Every structure is written in structure tokens, then in C-alpha cells.
Amino acid sequence: MEIRVAVIGTKNMVQKVISSNTHEQVHIRPYVYDRPEDSEQLIDEAINNDVFLFTGPIPYYLGKQKIEERGLLAMYIPTDELAFSVSLNYVTHHRKIPPTRLSIDIPRREIVTNILSELSIEPENIFIKEFIYTDHHYITQEMVAFHQHNWESGNVDFVLTSVQSVFDELQKKNIPSFRVIIPHKNILDTLQRAVTEGELLLSKKSQIATGIIQINADQQGKEVLDEQVWKQMQDLLMKFSQKMNASLKMIDRNTFIMYGTKGGIQQITEDYRVFPLIDQLVRLHNTPIHFGFGFGLTAVEAEEHAHIGLYHAKKMGEHAAFIVTEDKQVIGPLNKSVTKMFQLQSQDDQTLMIAKKTGVSVSAITKMMNFIDLRQNQIFSANDLANYLQVSKRTSERLLKKLVDSQFAEISGEEQPYHKGRPRALYKLLI
């Protein structure tokens, strides 16, 4: 399983990461910048990778908003107490510069104060520039100005910077300076984290995904599409499934089911943000088509979640698509300016309560709730339910008996489709 890791950083640090990689399954793709302010732009160029590894915290935080918006797996090599301790040791012992004569920039002030406190040095006497995690793009300029002012004022003799671009600018100005040393351990630890989380991500992407597509019929259940429009819709659905490397099966004229992977849906929807197929269907016909996609560790679980997604899509009353993840997070409607996410806590509570009282599985309860929703809670026979659940009539009758005994269903009539034989009971679900 190949893990594509985008390493975003300075040329020197990117090269260190590449030379430190000993994982055969990791394919590193370098994205080099001169200034950390350019890291956000590189995220767009590296979008097709699995993991984003930034060579420092500053470029990571400058791109954090974009990382979160796109749901990217990203991490950075820390500039921590170990890095500062090693660098401080070099400066004080090899350059003979006391800590009190340093101008320092660091991601967090505590990194410096914690180490100096251990050495019984008062941090108040040291000039420290903390990087504030904002989205502004003048980090290099601000830090250079801070250090230059301290040096020209005679307050310091030396600069210890955690940013390569700041070091480069200070060297041009002939200001004595040193770049914080990033220990090899920090690089190796971050690479290992990229491997571990990348493997988990790819495992999730290969999860089973089921999609249920339903063309809305009129209130009497009659077909509303002529043959030509129906064939055009079917063609669009077929092309859509091919793009995500999925199979498409027609259940009936108004219902299709799709089998693929989570990664396929994630890619075609650009991390659940768009669903261009809906725009194509709207232009073709105004009859609503509803999409429910479900992820799961098993085919049964994925289909169960797809039914829940379809339920939420149908509540929209228009073309709509919803996704229900393996941890029962609902995402949708897709292709809207705002895509909502919420957990199915209340619905889960109801389903679990019914399952507990009746002894019927959660999966079966979920499917039956979708069944009555599709029928607009009209009465039905055990045969109708058996056909929908794709189980035997005997199994359907056992399920219904449990629901009736627990008062989650009632017998509301009977029918006799043939002149001979016993009449069939008709049921109404109360869930």
C-alpha cells in the first residue's frame, strides 16, 4: 500500500526528510518554498497526496484554514523543547553567546521559558518573539524587523531564529544569527506518524460504500418520466458510477443501487463538498432524484447507512444527496453553499430502543423505517415487507409478530388476493 506524502518546506529541510525516509511504502513528493508565506499556495499543488507533512509549525498554521476546509491529513515537524535545547547548547558553548544576549523567535514562548527556568535563568531578561497563529502573511518581515531592532539597539549580540527565510534575510543584513537545529529524532517521529495515520486513512478509503438512488414518483406511485428522459438519466448515473469506479444496478425503474468505495466517493465529491451530477439532473428534468450514500466496514452496514442518507435526502423535497459515514455522521446536502454535518444521536437512540424492546436487529429496524417512509406509512402485507427486505415470508412474519407484541406495529386489516385460501393480514408500523 503506497502512501503519498507531500513534504512542504524549505529545500534543506525537505531534503533532510527525504534522506530520513526508510519506509518502502512511503513515496515522498517535495514541495519547496523560499518563504513560509508561500505554503498555502503549495497545498493546492499537492492536493492529490494522501498526507501533508510540513517541515515546521509556521507553514502548517498559515495553511491551517485550507487544511481544515478540505479535510486534509496534515502534520508538522515540531520546533519543541528538544530543538531549542540543542540549539541553545550550540550557541552558548560554540559561539560563546550567553542566553541573556539572544534575540529569539519561536512558535510558542513556553518552549523558551520552560528550558530557561530549568537552567535558573530569568526569561524576562531575554527578547522573545512568539509566532502568533494568525492567517496574516508577513511572518518573515515581522520577525526580521524584530531581530534587527534588537541588534541595532545594542540589546543583543546574536539571533536564534526558527525560520529559514528569517535567517536568510538576517545573513544578508550581516546580523549574527543561527537557525534552530531540528533534531533527527523529530523528523523520524513525524515521518512515523505520517506512515501510521496514512495507513489508517487509506484503510478507511477502501471501506465499502453503497449508494441508493431513487427517482421520485407522484403520490400514486406512477412513473413521471418519459422513456427518453429516463434513458438520459440512466446514462448520467452510469457515467457517474464509472468515474468513481463503482458498479450500478437497477432495482426497479425508479430505484438504483451503487457499490463502490469510500475513497471513490470522497474523490468525486472533492471531500464531500460538491456533487455536480445534481446540476446535470436539474437541467434534464425537474423530477427530484434522491441520493443516499453509506460507508461501513461491511456491506450490510454500508447499505444501512445508505438508507439513512436516502431518508434525509427525501426530506429535502428536491434533488439532494446525503452521506452517512461509518461512525454515523450525516453529511449533506451536498452541492449546497453550506454542507452540514451532524451525528445521528437521537435517531440512533430511537432505533436502539426499538431494537432492545423487540429483539429485532438495528439493521432490520432501520430498513423497516425506510420501508414505511417509502410507502408513506400505508398498510402492507408480510409479503410486501419480505420483498423489500429480500427475506422469506416466514422471516417477515416473525419480525412483524415481534413488533406487534411490543406495540410497534398493529394489524389494520386484511386482504384476499385469491378467491381461495386464508386472507392475509395487513399491518401498519408505529415507529
Tab-separated table of C-alpha atoms in Angstrom:
chain	number	residue	atom	x	y	z
A	1	MET	CA	0.000	0.000	0.000
A	2	GLU	CA	1.778	3.150	-1.217
A	3	ILE	CA	1.376	6.275	0.902
A	4	ARG	CA	1.893	9.530	-0.988
A	5	VAL	CA	3.399	12.114	1.354
A	6	ALA	CA	3.662	15.753	0.289
A	7	VAL	CA	6.563	17.351	2.162
A	8	ILE	CA	6.176	21.136	2.219
A	9	GLY	CA	9.117	23.216	3.420
A	10	THR	CA	12.484	24.764	2.666
A	11	LYS	CA	14.869	22.974	0.308
A	12	ASN	CA	17.225	21.984	3.110
A	13	MET	CA	14.526	20.582	5.393
A	14	VAL	CA	12.697	18.781	2.582
A	15	GLN	CA	15.974	17.085	1.647
A	16	LYS	CA	16.501	16.014	5.273
A	17	VAL	CA	13.047	14.407	5.329
A	18	ILE	CA	13.688	12.572	2.055
A	19	SER	CA	17.058	11.239	3.272
A	20	SER	CA	15.484	10.147	6.580
A	21	ASN	CA	12.766	8.082	4.922
A	22	THR	CA	13.332	4.345	5.267
A	23	HIS	CA	9.730	3.251	4.688
A	24	GLU	CA	9.351	1.365	1.416
A	25	GLN	CA	5.621	2.128	1.204
A	26	VAL	CA	6.163	5.902	1.544
A	27	HIS	CA	6.539	7.896	-1.678
A	28	ILE	CA	7.684	11.428	-0.838
A	29	ARG	CA	6.821	14.292	-3.143
A	30	PRO	CA	8.767	17.514	-2.437
A	31	TYR	CA	7.110	20.958	-2.487
A	32	VAL	CA	9.736	23.609	-1.767
A	33	TYR	CA	9.191	27.248	-0.793
A	34	ASP	CA	11.528	30.155	-0.072
A	35	ARG	CA	9.227	31.761	2.488
A	36	PRO	CA	6.654	30.062	4.776
A	37	GLU	CA	4.067	32.533	3.499
A	38	ASP	CA	4.005	30.514	0.245
A	39	SER	CA	2.990	27.254	1.939
A	40	GLU	CA	-0.754	27.807	1.474
A	41	GLN	CA	-0.360	28.006	-2.301
A	42	LEU	CA	1.620	24.755	-2.325
A	43	ILE	CA	-1.296	22.942	-0.661
A	44	ASP	CA	-3.287	23.386	-3.873
A	45	GLU	CA	-0.435	21.970	-5.945
A	46	ALA	CA	-0.108	18.953	-3.636
A	47	ILE	CA	-3.817	18.212	-3.308
A	48	ASN	CA	-3.614	14.681	-4.785
A	49	ASN	CA	-1.400	13.347	-1.977
A	50	ASP	CA	-2.532	11.276	0.992
A	51	VAL	CA	-0.601	13.017	3.781
A	52	PHE	CA	0.749	16.575	4.090
A	53	LEU	CA	3.956	16.872	6.112
A	54	PHE	CA	5.120	20.426	6.840
A	55	THR	CA	8.708	20.864	7.911
A	56	GLY	CA	7.730	23.327	10.641
A	57	PRO	CA	4.746	24.653	12.592
A	58	ILE	CA	4.635	28.078	10.920
A	59	PRO	CA	3.852	26.905	7.359
A	60	TYR	CA	1.347	24.452	8.817
A	61	TYR	CA	-0.570	27.115	10.709
A	62	LEU	CA	-0.516	29.501	7.773
A	63	GLY	CA	-2.305	26.827	5.736
A	64	LYS	CA	-4.450	25.503	8.591
A	65	GLN	CA	-7.710	27.037	7.386
A	66	LYS	CA	-7.361	25.437	3.968
A	67	ILE	CA	-6.313	22.143	5.569
A	68	GLU	CA	-9.437	22.079	7.723
A	69	GLU	CA	-11.769	23.195	4.920
A	70	ARG	CA	-10.591	20.334	2.713
A	71	GLY	CA	-10.374	17.759	5.466
A	72	LEU	CA	-6.705	17.006	4.746
A	73	LEU	CA	-4.499	14.760	6.842
A	74	ALA	CA	-1.635	17.075	7.810
A	75	MET	CA	1.104	17.316	10.426
A	76	TYR	CA	4.346	19.196	11.035
A	77	ILE	CA	7.826	18.584	12.431
A	78	PRO	CA	7.792	20.303	15.822
A	79	THR	CA	10.139	23.026	16.962
A	80	ASP	CA	9.966	21.907	20.573
A	81	GLU	CA	11.968	21.932	23.811
A	82	LEU	CA	14.405	19.368	22.412
A	83	ALA	CA	15.112	21.515	19.330
A	84	PHE	CA	15.588	24.651	21.424
A	85	SER	CA	17.796	22.889	23.981
A	86	VAL	CA	20.135	21.535	21.298
A	87	SER	CA	20.310	24.944	19.590
A	88	LEU	CA	20.853	26.835	22.854
A	89	ASN	CA	23.660	24.450	23.769
A	90	TYR	CA	25.373	25.101	20.430
A	91	VAL	CA	25.074	28.881	20.678
A	92	THR	CA	26.276	29.142	24.282
A	93	HIS	CA	29.122	26.631	24.042
A	94	HIS	CA	30.407	27.048	20.484
A	95	ARG	CA	29.544	30.690	19.822
A	96	LYS	CA	30.088	31.721	23.454
A	97	ILE	CA	26.858	33.789	23.487
A	98	PRO	CA	25.060	33.930	26.879
A	99	PRO	CA	21.262	33.374	26.746
A	100	THR	CA	20.625	36.875	28.073
A	101	ARG	CA	22.197	38.370	24.915
A	102	LEU	CA	19.954	36.490	22.487
A	103	SER	CA	17.035	37.616	20.336
A	104	ILE	CA	14.821	34.561	19.787
A	105	ASP	CA	11.809	33.744	17.645
A	106	ILE	CA	9.893	30.564	18.434
A	107	PRO	CA	6.378	29.162	17.778
A	108	ARG	CA	5.488	29.206	21.496
A	109	ARG	CA	7.080	31.335	24.199
A	110	GLU	CA	6.756	28.463	26.713
A	111	ILE	CA	9.339	26.451	24.771
A	112	VAL	CA	11.993	29.004	25.766
A	113	THR	CA	10.765	29.854	29.258
A	114	ASN	CA	10.469	26.211	30.304
A	115	ILE	CA	14.070	25.430	29.361
A	116	LEU	CA	15.478	28.647	30.861
A	117	SER	CA	13.615	28.057	34.096
A	118	GLU	CA	15.322	24.667	34.353
A	119	LEU	CA	18.654	26.486	33.964
A	120	SER	CA	17.680	29.085	36.612
A	121	ILE	CA	17.772	31.891	34.035
A	122	GLU	CA	15.164	34.637	34.246
A	123	PRO	CA	13.315	34.631	30.869
A	124	GLU	CA	12.117	38.203	31.435
A	125	ASN	CA	15.601	39.428	30.505
A	126	ILE	CA	15.513	37.754	27.091
A	127	PHE	CA	13.958	39.107	23.895
A	128	ILE	CA	11.462	36.536	22.600
A	129	LYS	CA	9.257	36.876	19.513
A	130	GLU	CA	6.407	34.401	19.672
A	131	PHE	CA	4.717	33.371	16.455
A	132	ILE	CA	1.027	34.169	16.842
A	133	TYR	CA	-1.111	31.657	14.934
A	134	THR	CA	-2.995	34.013	12.673
A	135	ASP	CA	-3.654	33.967	8.958
A	136	HIS	CA	-1.529	37.024	8.096
A	137	HIS	CA	1.248	36.622	5.539
A	138	TYR	CA	4.065	38.830	6.836
A	139	ILE	CA	5.824	36.459	9.201
A	140	THR	CA	9.299	36.837	7.701
A	141	GLN	CA	9.088	40.629	7.529
A	142	GLU	CA	7.850	40.996	11.124
A	143	MET	CA	10.469	38.673	12.599
A	144	VAL	CA	13.359	40.243	10.701
A	145	ALA	CA	12.257	43.701	11.882
A	146	PHE	CA	12.073	42.463	15.494
A	147	HIS	CA	15.580	40.998	15.462
A	148	GLN	CA	17.105	43.902	13.513
A	149	HIS	CA	15.731	46.404	16.029
A	150	ASN	CA	17.132	44.418	18.992
A	151	TRP	CA	20.548	44.097	17.388
A	152	GLU	CA	20.855	47.705	16.184
A	153	SER	CA	19.747	48.927	19.633
A	154	GLY	CA	22.616	47.018	21.214
A	155	ASN	CA	20.272	44.901	23.316
A	156	VAL	CA	21.508	41.606	21.856
A	157	ASP	CA	24.621	40.128	20.302
A	158	PHE	CA	23.076	37.239	18.424
A	159	VAL	CA	19.810	35.999	16.872
A	160	LEU	CA	18.407	32.475	17.223
A	161	THR	CA	15.613	32.013	14.676
A	162	SER	CA	13.313	29.084	13.939
A	163	VAL	CA	12.519	30.269	10.400
A	164	GLN	CA	14.865	29.685	7.459
A	165	SER	CA	13.673	32.728	5.492
A	166	VAL	CA	14.340	34.950	8.529
A	167	PHE	CA	17.843	33.515	8.836
A	168	ASP	CA	18.490	34.182	5.129
A	169	GLU	CA	17.379	37.828	5.454
A	170	LEU	CA	19.456	38.380	8.594
A	171	GLN	CA	22.524	36.989	6.841
A	172	LYS	CA	22.025	39.496	4.018
A	173	LYS	CA	21.996	42.269	6.631
A	174	ASN	CA	25.170	40.869	8.260
A	175	ILE	CA	23.359	40.331	11.550
A	176	PRO	CA	24.930	37.422	13.504
A	177	SER	CA	22.357	34.644	13.576
A	178	PHE	CA	21.780	30.910	13.730
A	179	ARG	CA	18.953	28.660	12.538
A	180	VAL	CA	17.363	26.474	15.239
A	181	ILE	CA	18.539	22.892	14.852
A	182	ILE	CA	15.759	20.392	14.174
A	183	PRO	CA	16.855	17.094	15.762
A	184	HIS	CA	16.823	13.985	13.595
A	185	LYS	CA	14.513	12.374	16.163
A	186	ASN	CA	11.816	14.976	15.464
A	187	ILE	CA	11.985	14.194	11.743
A	188	LEU	CA	11.837	10.432	12.276
A	189	ASP	CA	8.950	10.666	14.759
A	190	THR	CA	6.903	12.824	12.378
A	191	LEU	CA	7.612	10.504	9.449
A	192	GLN	CA	6.449	7.525	11.502
A	193	ARG	CA	3.270	9.383	12.411
A	194	ALA	CA	2.701	10.102	8.710
A	195	VAL	CA	3.043	6.384	7.949
A	196	THR	CA	0.719	5.289	10.760
A	197	GLU	CA	-2.015	7.833	10.050
A	198	GLY	CA	-1.600	7.420	6.281
A	199	GLU	CA	-2.186	3.667	6.537
A	200	LEU	CA	-5.292	4.290	8.618
A	201	LEU	CA	-6.550	6.853	6.104
A	202	LEU	CA	-6.070	4.502	3.138
A	203	SER	CA	-7.755	1.717	5.064
A	204	LYS	CA	-10.787	3.936	5.594
A	205	LYS	CA	-10.807	4.984	1.942
A	206	SER	CA	-11.081	1.338	0.908
A	207	GLN	CA	-14.185	0.884	3.046
A	208	ILE	CA	-17.297	-0.342	1.305
A	209	ALA	CA	-19.636	2.370	0.072
A	210	THR	CA	-23.220	1.803	-1.017
A	211	GLY	CA	-25.375	4.335	-2.800
A	212	ILE	CA	-29.154	4.207	-3.192
A	213	ILE	CA	-30.610	6.417	-5.901
A	214	GLN	CA	-34.337	6.940	-6.153
A	215	ILE	CA	-36.337	8.836	-8.750
A	216	ASN	CA	-39.332	10.439	-7.140
A	217	ALA	CA	-42.738	9.231	-8.332
A	218	ASP	CA	-46.055	11.015	-7.975
A	219	GLN	CA	-48.318	10.407	-4.987
A	220	GLN	CA	-49.967	7.435	-6.673
A	221	GLY	CA	-46.589	5.888	-7.366
A	222	LYS	CA	-46.926	6.379	-11.134
A	223	GLU	CA	-43.952	6.974	-13.370
A	224	VAL	CA	-43.352	10.622	-14.193
A	225	LEU	CA	-40.525	10.314	-16.732
A	226	ASP	CA	-40.958	9.515	-20.381
A	227	GLU	CA	-38.704	6.903	-21.938
A	228	GLN	CA	-36.233	9.347	-23.485
A	229	VAL	CA	-35.643	11.329	-20.265
A	230	TRP	CA	-35.404	8.125	-18.236
A	231	LYS	CA	-32.697	6.768	-20.540
A	232	GLN	CA	-30.782	10.049	-20.331
A	233	MET	CA	-30.923	9.898	-16.539
A	234	GLN	CA	-29.786	6.297	-16.546
A	235	ASP	CA	-26.883	7.244	-18.805
A	236	LEU	CA	-25.820	10.047	-16.439
A	237	LEU	CA	-25.946	7.689	-13.468
A	238	MET	CA	-23.901	5.094	-15.345
A	239	LYS	CA	-21.197	7.634	-16.238
A	240	PHE	CA	-21.163	8.887	-12.649
A	241	SER	CA	-20.614	5.383	-11.276
A	242	GLN	CA	-17.841	4.720	-13.798
A	243	LYS	CA	-15.987	7.870	-12.703
A	244	MET	CA	-15.867	6.590	-9.128
A	245	ASN	CA	-15.064	3.029	-10.270
A	246	ALA	CA	-18.342	1.687	-8.897
A	247	SER	CA	-20.990	-0.705	-10.210
A	248	LEU	CA	-24.592	0.334	-10.833
A	249	LYS	CA	-27.575	-1.990	-10.571
A	250	MET	CA	-31.214	-1.193	-11.341
A	251	ILE	CA	-33.636	-2.459	-8.693
A	252	ASP	CA	-36.723	-1.153	-10.451
A	253	ARG	CA	-37.477	1.630	-12.877
A	254	ASN	CA	-37.210	4.285	-10.154
A	255	THR	CA	-34.521	2.781	-7.905
A	256	PHE	CA	-30.827	2.100	-8.454
A	257	ILE	CA	-28.135	0.820	-6.128
A	258	MET	CA	-24.421	1.557	-6.436
A	259	TYR	CA	-21.473	-0.338	-4.956
A	260	GLY	CA	-18.046	1.293	-4.630
A	261	THR	CA	-15.546	2.548	-2.077
A	262	LYS	CA	-15.384	5.458	0.321
A	263	GLY	CA	-12.303	6.772	-1.476
A	264	GLY	CA	-14.173	6.863	-4.799
A	265	ILE	CA	-16.986	8.972	-3.376
A	266	GLN	CA	-14.548	11.163	-1.477
A	267	GLN	CA	-12.647	11.900	-4.667
A	268	ILE	CA	-15.603	12.586	-6.943
A	269	THR	CA	-17.243	14.871	-4.367
A	270	GLU	CA	-13.950	16.641	-3.544
A	271	ASP	CA	-14.101	15.598	0.106
A	272	TYR	CA	-17.910	15.835	0.284
A	273	ARG	CA	-18.090	19.461	-0.863
A	274	VAL	CA	-19.583	19.174	-4.374
A	275	PHE	CA	-21.967	16.950	-6.291
A	276	PRO	CA	-22.062	18.178	-9.917
A	277	LEU	CA	-24.339	15.351	-11.020
A	278	ILE	CA	-27.251	17.132	-9.343
A	279	ASP	CA	-26.814	20.187	-11.581
A	280	GLN	CA	-26.881	17.939	-14.644
A	281	LEU	CA	-30.069	16.235	-13.462
A	282	VAL	CA	-31.772	19.548	-12.689
A	283	ARG	CA	-31.114	20.708	-16.252
A	284	LEU	CA	-32.504	17.456	-17.601
A	285	HIS	CA	-35.771	17.269	-15.641
A	286	ASN	CA	-37.346	18.815	-12.550
A	287	THR	CA	-38.427	15.474	-11.057
A	288	PRO	CA	-36.422	15.136	-7.820
A	289	ILE	CA	-33.821	12.393	-7.599
A	290	HIS	CA	-32.555	11.485	-4.149
A	291	PHE	CA	-29.143	10.007	-3.305
A	292	GLY	CA	-28.200	8.258	-0.095
A	293	PHE	CA	-24.593	7.080	0.320
A	294	GLY	CA	-23.404	4.961	3.205
A	295	PHE	CA	-19.975	3.851	4.393
A	296	GLY	CA	-19.316	0.804	6.518
A	297	LEU	CA	-16.943	-1.981	7.428
A	298	THR	CA	-19.393	-4.478	5.954
A	299	ALA	CA	-21.823	-4.407	3.032
A	300	VAL	CA	-24.767	-4.657	5.446
A	301	GLU	CA	-23.566	-1.674	7.473
A	302	ALA	CA	-22.902	0.413	4.350
A	303	GLU	CA	-26.391	-0.304	2.985
A	304	GLU	CA	-27.983	0.503	6.322
A	305	HIS	CA	-26.243	3.892	6.329
A	306	ALA	CA	-27.218	4.482	2.686
A	307	HIS	CA	-30.890	4.061	3.630
A	308	ILE	CA	-30.453	6.682	6.345
A	309	GLY	CA	-28.806	9.022	3.837
A	310	LEU	CA	-31.691	8.472	1.408
A	311	TYR	CA	-34.154	9.286	4.167
A	312	HIS	CA	-32.537	12.678	4.755
A	313	ALA	CA	-32.309	13.367	1.009
A	314	LYS	CA	-36.022	12.701	0.554
A	315	LYS	CA	-36.889	15.104	3.348
A	316	MET	CA	-35.392	17.902	1.221
A	317	GLY	CA	-38.185	17.511	-1.352
A	318	GLU	CA	-35.797	18.311	-4.215
A	319	HIS	CA	-32.717	16.869	-5.872
A	320	ALA	CA	-30.467	16.060	-2.894
A	321	ALA	CA	-27.614	13.826	-1.798
A	322	PHE	CA	-26.569	12.853	1.728
A	323	ILE	CA	-23.723	10.717	3.041
A	324	VAL	CA	-23.744	8.723	6.273
A	325	THR	CA	-20.274	7.687	7.422
A	326	GLU	CA	-19.177	4.554	9.256
A	327	ASP	CA	-19.435	6.421	12.569
A	328	LYS	CA	-22.951	7.599	11.685
A	329	GLN	CA	-22.070	11.190	10.845
A	330	VAL	CA	-24.524	12.670	8.352
A	331	ILE	CA	-23.006	14.946	5.685
A	332	GLY	CA	-25.220	16.972	3.401
A	333	PRO	CA	-26.943	18.167	1.452
A	334	LEU	CA	-24.054	18.065	-0.996
A	335	ASN	CA	-23.724	20.702	-3.709
A	336	LYS	CA	-25.096	23.448	-1.461
A	337	SER	CA	-23.280	26.593	-0.358
A	338	VAL	CA	-23.184	25.140	3.160
A	339	THR	CA	-22.786	21.405	3.717
A	340	LYS	CA	-23.955	20.420	7.186
A	341	MET	CA	-22.607	17.628	9.370
A	342	PHE	CA	-24.363	16.114	12.369
A	343	GLN	CA	-24.494	12.898	14.340
A	344	LEU	CA	-27.465	10.566	14.353
A	345	GLN	CA	-27.706	10.501	18.126
A	346	SER	CA	-31.430	10.986	18.506
A	347	GLN	CA	-32.282	8.636	15.631
A	348	ASP	CA	-29.854	6.058	16.986
A	349	ASP	CA	-31.461	6.289	20.408
A	350	GLN	CA	-34.893	5.570	18.942
A	351	THR	CA	-33.634	2.700	16.802
A	352	LEU	CA	-31.689	1.159	19.678
A	353	MET	CA	-34.702	1.450	21.960
A	354	ILE	CA	-36.963	-0.337	19.460
A	355	ALA	CA	-34.329	-2.998	18.800
A	356	LYS	CA	-33.890	-3.616	22.521
A	357	LYS	CA	-37.620	-3.935	23.242
A	358	THR	CA	-38.437	-6.116	20.229
A	359	GLY	CA	-35.308	-8.245	19.872
A	360	VAL	CA	-35.094	-7.209	16.198
A	361	SER	CA	-31.677	-6.147	14.863
A	362	VAL	CA	-30.826	-2.458	14.451
A	363	SER	CA	-30.211	-3.089	10.747
A	364	ALA	CA	-33.681	-4.586	10.253
A	365	ILE	CA	-35.333	-1.759	12.218
A	366	THR	CA	-33.534	0.843	10.096
A	367	LYS	CA	-34.636	-0.851	6.870
A	368	MET	CA	-38.242	-1.110	8.066
A	369	MET	CA	-38.282	2.568	8.981
A	370	ASN	CA	-37.125	3.360	5.464
A	371	PHE	CA	-39.730	0.930	4.089
A	372	ILE	CA	-42.644	2.709	5.750
A	373	ASP	CA	-41.233	6.070	4.715
A	374	LEU	CA	-41.159	4.973	1.082
A	375	ARG	CA	-44.765	3.770	1.359
A	376	GLN	CA	-45.805	6.953	3.189
A	377	ASN	CA	-46.850	4.732	6.104
A	378	GLN	CA	-49.526	2.936	4.096
A	379	ILE	CA	-50.639	-0.501	5.277
A	380	PHE	CA	-48.801	-3.511	3.848
A	381	SER	CA	-48.638	-7.291	3.965
A	382	ALA	CA	-45.885	-9.589	5.206
A	383	ASN	CA	-45.197	-10.355	1.534
A	384	ASP	CA	-44.596	-6.668	0.786
A	385	LEU	CA	-42.089	-6.402	3.628
A	386	ALA	CA	-40.409	-9.694	2.663
A	387	ASN	CA	-39.887	-8.473	-0.900
A	388	TYR	CA	-38.360	-5.228	0.322
A	389	LEU	CA	-36.053	-6.844	2.875
A	390	GLN	CA	-35.293	-9.701	0.465
A	391	VAL	CA	-36.121	-12.313	3.100
A	392	SER	CA	-38.618	-15.164	3.222
A	393	LYS	CA	-42.259	-14.566	4.074
A	394	ARG	CA	-41.796	-16.656	7.220
A	395	THR	CA	-38.960	-14.378	8.393
A	396	SER	CA	-41.047	-11.292	7.622
A	397	GLU	CA	-43.967	-12.665	9.642
A	398	ARG	CA	-41.694	-13.352	12.624
A	399	LEU	CA	-40.369	-9.776	12.535
A	400	LEU	CA	-43.877	-8.351	12.358
A	401	LYS	CA	-45.088	-10.544	15.242
A	402	LYS	CA	-42.297	-9.177	17.452
A	403	LEU	CA	-43.256	-5.617	16.525
A	404	VAL	CA	-46.966	-6.242	17.144
A	405	ASP	CA	-46.268	-7.901	20.515
A	406	SER	CA	-44.166	-4.874	21.518
A	407	GLN	CA	-46.825	-2.436	20.225
A	408	PHE	CA	-44.589	-1.006	17.494
A	409	ALA	CA	-46.970	-2.354	14.833
A	410	GLU	CA	-50.640	-3.249	14.549
A	411	ILE	CA	-52.883	-5.323	12.303
A	412	SER	CA	-55.026	-2.815	10.411
A	413	GLY	CA	-57.000	-5.071	8.067
A	414	GLU	CA	-56.718	-7.998	5.716
A	415	GLU	CA	-56.775	-8.795	2.032
A	416	GLN	CA	-57.639	-11.858	-0.046
A	417	PRO	CA	-55.907	-11.577	-3.429
A	418	TYR	CA	-57.174	-15.018	-4.475
A	419	HIS	CA	-60.658	-16.499	-4.222
A	420	LYS	CA	-59.351	-19.484	-2.292
A	421	GLY	CA	-57.129	-19.600	0.767
A	422	ARG	CA	-56.875	-17.673	4.000
A	423	PRO	CA	-56.896	-13.867	3.872
A	424	ARG	CA	-53.623	-12.028	4.507
A	425	ALA	CA	-53.176	-9.683	7.445
A	426	LEU	CA	-52.325	-6.061	6.647
A	427	TYR	CA	-50.030	-4.197	9.004
A	428	LYS	CA	-49.230	-0.658	9.974
A	429	LEU	CA	-45.930	0.205	11.642
A	430	LEU	CA	-45.971	2.566	14.601
A	431	ILE	CA	-42.278	3.515	14.563
